Short mmCIF file of C-alpha atoms in Angstrom, two decimals:
data_model
loop_
_atom_site.label_atom_id
_atom_site.label_comp_id
_atom_site.label_asym_id
_atom_site.label_seq_id
_atom_site.Cartn_x
_atom_site.Cartn_y
_atom_site.Cartn_z
CA MET A 204 -0.40 -31.71 -5.69
CA THR A 205 3.33 -32.27 -5.25
CA MET A 206 6.54 -30.59 -6.32
CA LEU A 207 10.17 -31.58 -6.58
CA ASP A 208 12.58 -29.88 -4.22
CA ASP A 209 16.26 -29.22 -4.93
CA ARG A 210 17.03 -32.87 -4.18
CA GLN A 211 14.40 -34.01 -6.73
CA THR A 212 12.24 -35.62 -4.07
CA ALA A 213 8.48 -35.28 -4.01
CA VAL A 214 7.18 -32.72 -1.52
CA PRO A 215 3.41 -32.28 -0.85
CA TRP A 216 2.14 -28.84 -1.85
CA PRO A 217 0.40 -26.99 1.02
CA THR A 218 -3.35 -27.10 0.46
CA ALA A 219 -3.73 -23.68 2.13
CA TYR A 220 -1.62 -21.95 -0.53
CA PRO A 221 -3.44 -19.86 -3.19
CA ARG A 222 -4.45 -21.33 -6.54
CA GLY A 223 -2.95 -18.54 -8.62
CA TYR A 224 -0.99 -15.30 -8.48
CA ALA A 225 -0.80 -12.00 -10.34
CA VAL A 226 2.69 -10.49 -10.11
CA VAL A 227 2.26 -6.74 -10.52
CA ASP A 228 4.47 -3.72 -11.00
CA VAL A 229 3.34 -0.14 -11.56
CA GLU A 230 5.35 2.96 -12.37
CA THR A 231 3.90 6.22 -11.10
CA THR A 232 4.17 9.99 -11.17
CA GLY A 233 5.22 9.91 -7.52
CA LEU A 234 4.40 8.47 -4.13
CA ALA A 235 1.66 10.78 -2.82
CA ARG A 236 -2.10 10.24 -2.60
CA ASP A 237 -2.92 12.15 -5.80
CA ASP A 238 -0.10 10.70 -7.89
CA ARG A 239 -1.07 8.52 -10.84
CA ILE A 240 -0.01 5.33 -12.59
CA VAL A 241 1.92 5.79 -15.85
CA SER A 242 2.49 2.10 -16.70
CA ALA A 243 1.43 -1.29 -15.36
CA ALA A 244 2.44 -4.89 -15.95
CA VAL A 245 1.02 -8.22 -14.79
CA TYR A 246 2.53 -11.71 -14.94
CA ARG A 247 -0.07 -14.38 -14.22
CA LEU A 248 1.27 -17.45 -12.43
CA ASP A 249 -0.35 -20.78 -11.59
CA ALA A 250 -0.44 -22.32 -8.12
CA LEU A 251 3.17 -23.54 -8.43
CA GLY A 252 4.47 -20.17 -9.59
CA ASN A 253 4.80 -21.07 -13.28
CA VAL A 254 4.20 -18.24 -15.76
CA GLU A 255 0.92 -18.46 -17.69
CA ASP A 256 1.04 -15.14 -19.57
CA HIS A 257 1.94 -11.48 -19.20
CA TRP A 258 0.45 -8.08 -20.03
CA TYR A 259 1.71 -4.50 -20.15
CA THR A 260 0.25 -1.08 -20.81
CA LEU A 261 1.13 2.58 -20.67
CA VAL A 262 -1.37 4.83 -18.87
CA ASN A 263 -1.97 8.51 -19.52
CA PRO A 264 -1.86 10.13 -16.03
CA GLU A 265 -3.48 13.36 -17.26
CA ARG A 266 -0.74 15.36 -15.52
CA ASP A 267 3.03 15.74 -15.52
CA PRO A 268 4.80 12.35 -15.51
CA GLY A 269 6.84 13.06 -12.39
CA PRO A 270 10.30 11.43 -12.05
CA VAL A 271 11.08 10.77 -15.73
CA TRP A 272 14.69 10.03 -14.77
CA ILE A 273 13.37 6.93 -12.95
CA HIS A 274 10.71 5.45 -15.25
CA GLY A 275 11.79 7.10 -18.50
CA LEU A 276 8.22 7.96 -19.59
CA THR A 277 7.88 11.52 -20.86
CA SER A 278 4.72 13.51 -21.51
CA ASP A 279 5.16 12.97 -25.24
CA VAL A 280 5.29 9.18 -24.78
CA LEU A 281 2.23 9.14 -22.52
CA GLU A 282 0.11 11.63 -24.47
CA GLY A 283 -1.50 8.99 -26.70
CA ALA A 284 -1.68 6.27 -24.04
CA PRO A 285 -5.08 5.05 -22.77
CA LEU A 286 -6.58 6.46 -19.60
CA PHE A 287 -6.87 4.11 -16.63
CA PRO A 288 -10.66 3.58 -17.04
CA GLU A 289 -9.93 2.37 -20.59
CA VAL A 290 -7.61 -0.41 -19.37
CA ALA A 291 -9.38 -1.20 -16.09
CA THR A 292 -11.37 -4.09 -17.58
CA GLN A 293 -8.27 -5.74 -19.10
CA LEU A 294 -6.39 -5.32 -15.84
CA SER A 295 -9.29 -6.71 -13.81
CA GLU A 296 -9.39 -9.84 -15.96
CA ARG A 297 -5.77 -10.51 -15.03
CA LEU A 298 -6.17 -9.80 -11.31
CA ALA A 299 -9.48 -11.52 -10.62
CA GLY A 300 -9.31 -14.66 -8.50
CA ARG A 301 -5.58 -14.32 -7.84
CA VAL A 302 -3.35 -13.09 -5.04
CA LEU A 303 -1.64 -9.82 -6.00
CA VAL A 304 2.13 -10.21 -5.61
CA ALA A 305 4.43 -7.19 -5.61
CA HIS A 306 7.69 -5.96 -4.14
CA ASN A 307 6.48 -3.53 -1.44
CA ALA A 308 2.93 -4.64 -2.23
CA ALA A 309 1.32 -2.00 0.00
CA PHE A 310 2.44 0.68 -2.45
CA ASP A 311 1.38 -1.07 -5.67
CA TRP A 312 -1.96 -2.01 -4.15
CA SER A 313 -2.63 1.51 -2.84
CA MET A 314 -1.93 3.03 -6.26
CA LEU A 315 -4.21 0.51 -7.98
CA ALA A 316 -6.96 0.95 -5.38
CA ARG A 317 -6.93 4.72 -5.90
CA GLU A 318 -7.03 4.43 -9.69
CA TYR A 319 -9.96 2.00 -9.50
CA ALA A 320 -11.75 4.33 -7.07
CA ARG A 321 -11.31 7.30 -9.40
CA ALA A 322 -12.76 5.18 -12.21
CA ALA A 323 -15.71 4.18 -9.97
CA VAL A 324 -14.83 0.51 -10.45
CA THR A 325 -14.25 -2.09 -7.73
CA ALA A 326 -10.78 -3.61 -7.82
CA PRO A 327 -11.10 -7.44 -8.00
CA VAL A 328 -8.34 -8.09 -5.46
CA GLU A 329 -8.96 -9.81 -2.14
CA GLN A 330 -5.43 -10.58 -0.94
CA ARG A 331 -1.89 -9.41 -1.55
CA LEU A 332 1.54 -10.85 -0.85
CA CYS A 333 4.64 -8.71 -0.43
CA THR A 334 7.87 -10.37 -1.58
CA ILE A 335 9.80 -8.27 0.94
CA ALA A 336 7.74 -9.81 3.73
CA LEU A 337 8.17 -13.28 2.20
CA SER A 338 11.95 -12.88 2.00
CA LYS A 339 11.94 -12.02 5.70
CA GLU A 340 9.82 -15.10 6.49
CA LEU A 341 12.33 -17.21 4.54
CA ARG A 342 15.25 -15.44 6.24
CA LEU A 343 17.02 -14.95 2.94
CA PRO A 344 20.58 -13.58 3.39
CA LEU A 345 19.95 -10.35 1.46
CA PRO A 346 22.08 -7.19 1.98
CA ASN A 347 18.89 -5.09 1.71
CA HIS A 348 15.30 -5.40 0.55
CA LYS A 349 15.70 -4.00 -2.95
CA LEU A 350 14.32 -5.95 -5.90
CA GLU A 351 17.78 -6.12 -7.45
CA SER A 352 19.09 -7.89 -4.33
CA LEU A 353 16.28 -10.45 -4.38
CA ALA A 354 16.87 -11.00 -8.10
CA ALA A 355 20.62 -11.46 -7.62
CA HIS A 356 20.01 -13.99 -4.83
CA PHE A 357 18.10 -16.22 -7.26
CA GLY A 358 20.30 -15.49 -10.28
CA VAL A 359 17.66 -13.46 -12.12
CA VAL A 360 19.11 -10.87 -14.51
CA GLN A 361 17.48 -7.44 -14.67
CA GLN A 362 17.41 -5.87 -18.12
CA ARG A 363 15.50 -2.61 -17.63
CA ALA A 364 15.16 -1.56 -14.00
CA HIS A 365 12.06 0.59 -13.29
CA HIS A 366 10.36 -0.59 -16.47
CA ALA A 367 7.09 -2.13 -15.27
CA LEU A 368 7.19 -5.14 -17.60
CA ASP A 369 10.78 -6.09 -16.82
CA ASP A 370 10.38 -5.48 -13.10
CA ALA A 371 7.30 -7.73 -13.11
CA ARG A 372 9.23 -10.40 -15.04
CA VAL A 373 12.15 -10.25 -12.62
CA LEU A 374 9.83 -10.49 -9.64
CA ALA A 375 7.92 -13.41 -11.17
CA GLU A 376 11.17 -15.31 -11.73
CA ALA A 377 12.33 -14.61 -8.18
CA PHE A 378 8.93 -15.36 -6.65
CA ARG A 379 8.74 -18.92 -7.99
CA PRO A 380 11.81 -20.24 -6.08
CA SER A 381 10.69 -18.23 -3.03
CA LEU A 382 7.29 -19.91 -3.20
CA HIS A 383 8.84 -23.36 -3.53
CA ALA A 384 11.19 -22.70 -0.62
CA ALA A 385 8.22 -21.64 1.51
CA ALA A 386 6.29 -24.78 0.57
CA ARG A 387 9.27 -27.03 1.24
CA ASP A 388 9.94 -25.53 4.68
CA GLY A 389 6.30 -25.19 5.71
CA VAL A 390 6.44 -21.40 5.84
CA ARG A 391 3.19 -19.49 6.18
CA LEU A 392 2.71 -17.08 3.28
CA PRO A 393 2.37 -13.47 4.53
CA LEU A 394 -1.03 -12.85 2.93
CA LEU A 395 -2.88 -9.63 3.75
CA GLU A 396 -6.46 -8.65 3.02
CA CYS A 397 -7.05 -5.96 0.39
CA ARG A 398 -9.94 -3.56 0.91
CA PRO A 399 -10.96 -1.73 -2.28
CA LEU A 400 -11.74 1.95 -1.70
CA THR A 401 -15.46 2.64 -1.52
CA GLU A 402 -15.14 6.41 -1.32
CA TRP A 403 -12.76 8.78 -3.05
CA GLN A 404 -12.39 12.52 -3.49
CA ASP A 405 -9.68 14.25 -5.48
CA SER A 406 -7.67 16.93 -3.72
CA PRO A 407 -7.75 20.45 -5.18
CA VAL A 408 -5.30 20.73 -8.05
CA VAL A 409 -2.31 22.89 -7.11
CA PRO A 410 -0.31 24.17 -10.12
CA ARG A 411 3.35 23.25 -9.98
CA ALA A 412 4.74 26.58 -11.07
CA GLY A 413 8.45 26.42 -11.64
CA TYR A 414 8.37 22.69 -10.90
CA ARG A 415 11.95 21.45 -10.54
CA PRO A 416 11.96 18.11 -8.76
CA SER A 417 15.10 16.99 -6.96
CA ARG A 418 16.68 13.70 -7.97
CA ALA A 419 16.73 12.61 -4.34
CA GLN A 420 14.07 9.94 -3.84
CA GLY A 421 10.87 11.37 -2.40
CA SER A 422 12.35 14.80 -1.68
CA TRP A 423 10.19 16.59 -4.24
CA ARG A 424 6.82 15.48 -2.85
CA PRO A 425 4.90 18.21 -1.00
CA ALA A 426 4.33 17.33 2.66
CA ARG A 427 0.77 17.31 3.96
CA ARG A 428 0.59 19.30 7.17
CA ARG A 429 -2.39 19.55 9.48
CA PRO A 430 -3.13 22.30 11.98
CA ALA A 431 -2.37 21.44 15.59
CA CYS A 432 -5.29 19.96 17.51
CA PRO A 433 -6.65 22.73 19.79
CA TYR A 434 -7.86 20.31 22.47
CA PRO A 435 -5.85 18.52 25.17
CA ASN A 436 -5.64 14.75 25.10
CA PRO A 437 -8.33 13.39 27.46
CA GLY A 438 -6.74 9.93 27.54
CA ARG A 439 -7.67 6.56 26.11
CA TYR A 440 -10.92 5.65 24.46
CA ARG A 441 -13.28 3.50 26.51
CA PRO A 442 -15.86 1.25 24.78
CA ASP A 443 -18.61 2.39 27.16
CA ARG A 444 -18.08 6.07 26.34
CA PRO A 445 -18.03 8.20 23.17
CA LEU A 446 -14.92 9.59 21.57
CA MET A 447 -13.87 12.96 22.96
CA GLN A 448 -12.26 15.87 21.18
CA GLY A 449 -8.51 15.85 21.63
CA MET A 450 -8.14 12.07 21.56
CA ARG A 451 -5.11 10.83 19.63
CA VAL A 452 -6.07 8.36 16.90
CA ALA A 453 -3.72 6.37 14.67
CA PHE A 454 -4.56 4.30 11.59
CA SER A 455 -3.00 1.07 10.32
CA GLY A 456 -3.60 -1.04 7.21
CA ASP A 457 -6.14 -0.76 4.41
CA THR A 458 -9.34 1.23 4.88
CA SER A 459 -12.51 1.15 2.79
CA VAL A 460 -12.73 4.94 2.84
CA ASP A 461 -9.68 6.68 1.40
CA ARG A 462 -7.23 7.18 4.27
CA GLU A 463 -6.95 10.95 3.85
CA LEU A 464 -10.73 11.36 3.79
CA LEU A 465 -10.95 9.31 6.99
CA GLU A 466 -8.22 11.40 8.60
CA ASP A 467 -9.94 14.62 7.48
CA ARG A 468 -13.18 13.52 9.14
CA ALA A 469 -11.32 12.72 12.35
CA VAL A 470 -9.68 16.16 12.35
CA GLU A 471 -13.01 17.88 11.60
CA ALA A 472 -14.49 16.07 14.62
CA GLY A 473 -11.73 17.51 16.81
CA LEU A 474 -9.47 14.46 17.08
CA HIS A 475 -5.68 14.45 16.86
CA VAL A 476 -4.45 12.25 13.98
CA ALA A 477 -1.15 10.65 14.97
CA THR A 478 1.31 9.09 12.54
CA SER A 479 2.59 6.57 15.09
CA VAL A 480 1.48 4.72 18.22
CA SER A 481 2.78 5.68 21.67
CA ARG A 482 1.59 5.40 25.26
CA LEU A 483 -0.38 8.61 24.64
CA THR A 484 -2.40 7.16 21.74
CA SER A 485 -6.11 7.02 22.60
CA LEU A 486 -7.03 4.35 20.05
CA LEU A 487 -5.79 2.56 16.94
CA VAL A 488 -8.09 2.06 13.96
CA THR A 489 -7.37 -1.05 11.88
CA ASN A 490 -9.35 -3.65 9.97
CA ASP A 491 -6.70 -6.28 10.64
CA PRO A 492 -5.95 -6.29 14.39
CA ASP A 493 -4.13 -9.62 14.11
CA SER A 494 -1.53 -8.29 11.67
CA ALA A 495 2.04 -7.88 12.91
CA THR A 496 2.49 -4.26 11.81
CA SER A 497 4.57 -2.04 14.07
CA LYS A 498 1.47 -0.05 15.04
CA THR A 499 -0.64 -3.05 16.06
CA VAL A 500 2.28 -4.61 17.93
CA LYS A 501 2.89 -1.37 19.85
CA ALA A 502 -0.82 -0.87 20.52
CA LYS A 503 -1.09 -4.32 22.06
CA SER A 504 2.05 -3.85 24.13
CA PHE A 505 0.75 -0.50 25.47
CA GLY A 506 -2.79 -1.77 25.97
CA THR A 507 -4.08 0.81 23.49
CA PRO A 508 -7.73 0.16 22.46
CA ILE A 509 -8.12 -1.15 18.89
CA VAL A 510 -11.31 -0.60 16.87
CA GLU A 511 -12.31 -1.46 13.29
CA GLU A 512 -12.98 1.18 10.66
CA SER A 513 -16.76 0.63 10.61
CA ALA A 514 -16.99 1.09 14.38
CA PHE A 515 -14.77 4.18 14.22
CA THR A 516 -16.86 5.87 11.52
CA HIS A 517 -19.93 5.20 13.65
CA LEU A 518 -18.23 6.76 16.68
CA LEU A 519 -17.33 9.83 14.61
CA ARG A 520 -21.03 10.70 14.39
CA ASP A 521 -21.16 11.66 18.06
CA VAL A 522 -17.84 12.95 19.42
CA ALA A 523 -18.10 14.51 22.86
CA PRO A 524 -16.86 18.11 23.18
CA ALA A 525 -13.58 18.74 24.96
CA ARG A 526 -13.78 19.94 28.54
CA THR A 527 -11.16 22.62 27.92
CA VAL A 528 -9.32 24.16 24.98
CA ALA A 529 -5.54 24.09 24.94
CA VAL A 530 -4.10 27.60 24.92
CA PRO A 531 -1.00 27.89 22.71
CA PRO A 532 2.01 29.51 24.37
CA PRO A 533 2.56 33.15 23.46
CA SER A 534 4.91 33.76 20.58
CA PRO A 535 8.33 35.22 21.48
CA SER A 536 8.46 38.99 21.46
CA SER A 537 10.20 40.51 18.48
CA GLU A 538 11.64 43.24 20.65
#
């Protein structure tokens, strides 16, 4: 297979590149674990990035629609829309056998994976490609990593920002020249493995009494706080010994078990779940130790042990008790 570059000369197409892509955009009720998809769009592209067809649907989230000022979808509009299980088969037909492409693909994939898990269906996605990561690989001179900046760079005109179908169209039109530039320059595509969730549990529903979300992005989402770990950090994990209560564990990348369930099990076992990697981190859990995420890079630089999810869940079955219990400092006297 060959293509024509900007100088109209034949350039061999990399044989390692995927045979097809599904450019995806989803609009959601928010950014948290229990938020839901309210609309989804897919543009199917061939191996060269040419559009084959497109598809769009509204989705009834069975809850308040969240930031209506962003996606424009009110409860009245979504009331008669199909539920996700009712569109899962159509969506799967468009994703199967293709690389999922999205702008900030980790978010779109996580939302889809959770919806599929709720529906007790396996998502037919094996790899994803983030166009933010690709733009970095190509070293595009963008002022920021917003979709509108990528679109402007390639002369693609946005018509309805934050409408799933138009955002998917814009991304598809910007992805094709990005793909051709990568092929021309011999750039490795930043493909990541997608692990469908094999276990899911809904969080208890908390009524949003007097719900008045702020217009500031992300400011209205409730933060998830965990109690402080009562055990001191015993140091790093050693492969010849069990985990010990108080160890600091961090997670990176996709997990087969829903991330919050995995974190809950770690906390229940007496481990300290950390949101970042430092010299104090006892171990990092990731299914992709060769990825260049900030956590894996830091873990390798610090010499932090790295274990896969399956090994970690096995270790959770037999966590050694802490030698001592950390005593919290006395609270200041009110006198």
